[in-house]
Backbone as JSON Lines, residues from 0, in Angstrom:
{"i":0,"aa":"M","n":[-19.64,-8.39,-153.26],"ca":[-20.47,-9.52,-152.96],"c":[-20.24,-9.92,-151.55]}
{"i":1,"aa":"I","n":[-21.17,-10.18,-150.75],"ca":[-20.85,-10.66,-149.38],"c":[-21.46,-12.15,-149.36]}
{"i":2,"aa":"M","n":[-20.55,-12.95,-148.96],"ca":[-21.15,-14.42,-148.94],"c":[-21.21,-14.93,-147.51]}
{"i":3,"aa":"T","n":[-22.3,-15.59,-147.06],"ca":[-22.47,-16.14,-145.84],"c":[-22.65,-17.44,-145.93]}
{"i":4,"aa":"R","n":[-22.39,-18.28,-144.8],"ca":[-22.42,-19.82,-144.75],"c":[-23.56,-19.98,-143.74]}
{"i":5,"aa":"A","n":[-24.47,-20.9,-144.07],"ca":[-25.57,-21.27,-143.13],"c":[-24.87,-22.25,-142.14]}
{"i":6,"aa":"T","n":[-25.29,-22.02,-140.92],"ca":[-24.91,-22.9,-139.82],"c":[-26.03,-23.6,-139.15]}
{"i":7,"aa":"T","n":[-25.66,-24.82,-138.65],"ca":[-26.75,-25.54,-137.95],"c":[-26.23,-25.98,-136.62]}
{"i":8,"aa":"K","n":[-27.06,-26.23,-135.44],"ca":[-26.64,-26.66,-134.35],"c":[-26.39,-28.15,-134.27]}
{"i":9,"aa":"V","n":[-25.18,-28.61,-133.62],"ca":[-24.9,-29.92,-133.59],"c":[-25.09,-30.35,-132.16]}
{"i":10,"aa":"D","n":[-25.85,-31.33,-131.9],"ca":[-26.3,-31.6,-130.57],"c":[-25.19,-32.84,-130.02]}
{"i":11,"aa":"E","n":[-24.65,-33.65,-130.99],"ca":[-23.83,-34.66,-130.63],"c":[-22.68,-34.96,-131.57]}
{"i":12,"aa":"I","n":[-21.64,-35.29,-131.17],"ca":[-20.46,-35.65,-132.14],"c":[-20.02,-37.07,-131.49]}
{"i":13,"aa":"K","n":[-20.01,-37.91,-132.56],"ca":[-19.65,-39.42,-132.06],"c":[-18.29,-39.7,-132.84]}
{"i":14,"aa":"Y","n":[-17.33,-40.37,-132.04],"ca":[-16.22,-40.7,-132.58],"c":[-16.05,-42.21,-132.59]}
{"i":15,"aa":"K","n":[-15.4,-42.84,-133.56],"ca":[-15.21,-44.25,-133.71],"c":[-13.69,-44.53,-133.59]}
{"i":16,"aa":"P","n":[-13.15,-45.29,-132.7],"ca":[-11.77,-45.47,-132.59],"c":[-11.1,-46.25,-133.86]}
{"i":17,"aa":"I","n":[-10.07,-45.84,-134.29],"ca":[-9.39,-46.36,-135.36],"c":[-8.21,-47.18,-135.04]}
{"i":18,"aa":"G","n":[-7.96,-47.16,-133.62],"ca":[-6.72,-47.91,-133.25],"c":[-6.65,-48.05,-131.71]}
{"i":19,"aa":"V","n":[-5.71,-48.68,-131.19],"ca":[-5.46,-48.86,-129.74],"c":[-3.92,-48.53,-129.59]}
{"i":20,"aa":"I","n":[-3.64,-47.47,-128.63],"ca":[-2.19,-47.28,-128.25],"c":[-2.11,-47.9,-126.89]}
{"i":21,"aa":"R","n":[-0.87,-48.76,-126.86],"ca":[-0.48,-49.58,-125.5],"c":[0.86,-48.86,-125.15]}
{"i":22,"aa":"S","n":[0.93,-48.49,-123.93],"ca":[2.07,-47.77,-123.28],"c":[2.34,-48.18,-121.95]}
{"i":23,"aa":"P","n":[3.53,-48.23,-121.52],"ca":[3.72,-48.5,-120.18],"c":[3.38,-47.31,-119.16]}
{"i":24,"aa":"F","n":[3.16,-46.24,-119.74],"ca":[2.65,-45.12,-118.98],"c":[1.15,-45.05,-118.88]}
{"i":25,"aa":"K","n":[0.73,-44.87,-117.46],"ca":[-0.82,-44.84,-117.29],"c":[-1.3,-43.65,-117.09]}
{"i":26,"aa":"E","n":[-0.48,-42.61,-116.75],"ca":[-1.0,-41.14,-116.6],"c":[-0.07,-40.28,-117.44]}
{"i":27,"aa":"P","n":[-0.68,-39.08,-117.88],"ca":[0.04,-38.22,-118.88],"c":[1.41,-37.55,-118.16]}
{"i":28,"aa":"K","n":[1.29,-37.43,-116.82],"ca":[2.5,-36.86,-116.21],"c":[3.55,-37.83,-116.15]}
{"i":29,"aa":"G","n":[4.64,-37.3,-116.61],"ca":[5.86,-38.04,-116.76],"c":[5.98,-38.83,-118.02]}
{"i":30,"aa":"T","n":[5.01,-38.68,-118.86],"ca":[5.13,-39.49,-120.29],"c":[5.96,-38.56,-121.07]}
{"i":31,"aa":"P","n":[6.99,-39.27,-121.63],"ca":[7.84,-38.39,-122.53],"c":[7.2,-38.11,-123.76]}
{"i":32,"aa":"I","n":[7.38,-36.77,-124.44],"ca":[6.67,-36.38,-125.57],"c":[7.73,-36.21,-126.82]}
{"i":33,"aa":"Q","n":[8.85,-36.52,-126.35],"ca":[10.02,-36.5,-127.65],"c":[10.52,-37.98,-127.51]}
{"i":34,"aa":"P","n":[10.89,-38.43,-128.83],"ca":[11.49,-39.69,-128.85],"c":[12.78,-39.73,-128.16]}
{"i":35,"aa":"A","n":[13.63,-38.75,-128.09],"ca":[14.95,-38.89,-127.5],"c":[14.68,-39.13,-125.99]}
{"i":36,"aa":"S","n":[13.72,-38.75,-125.37],"ca":[13.44,-38.84,-123.9],"c":[13.03,-40.15,-123.63]}
{"i":37,"aa":"A","n":[12.62,-41.01,-124.8],"ca":[11.88,-42.41,-124.49],"c":[12.73,-43.54,-124.96]}
{"i":38,"aa":"K","n":[14.04,-43.39,-124.84],"ca":[14.85,-44.43,-125.43],"c":[14.73,-45.72,-124.5]}
{"i":39,"aa":"G","n":[14.53,-46.84,-124.99],"ca":[14.39,-48.05,-124.29],"c":[12.98,-48.33,-123.89]}
{"i":40,"aa":"I","n":[12.0,-47.42,-124.26],"ca":[10.72,-47.63,-123.91],"c":[10.0,-48.07,-125.04]}
{"i":41,"aa":"N","n":[8.96,-49.17,-124.86],"ca":[8.44,-49.68,-126.02],"c":[6.77,-49.44,-125.92]}
{"i":42,"aa":"G","n":[6.12,-49.14,-127.0],"ca":[4.73,-48.99,-127.07],"c":[4.25,-49.64,-128.4]}
{"i":43,"aa":"T","n":[3.18,-49.81,-128.51],"ca":[2.5,-50.39,-129.85],"c":[1.31,-49.56,-130.1]}
{"i":44,"aa":"V","n":[0.97,-49.52,-131.43],"ca":[-0.22,-48.89,-131.99],"c":[-1.03,-50.1,-132.82]}
């Protein structure tokens, strides 16, 4: 038996924020991605 799934075209996807991240970094470049590299840097969620 072969099963297929119907697909529909999606014109728009809407996202609703669930929080705000505050960081001293304004640009992705130079932002630490590992906790060990971010000692002494504070951020909030």
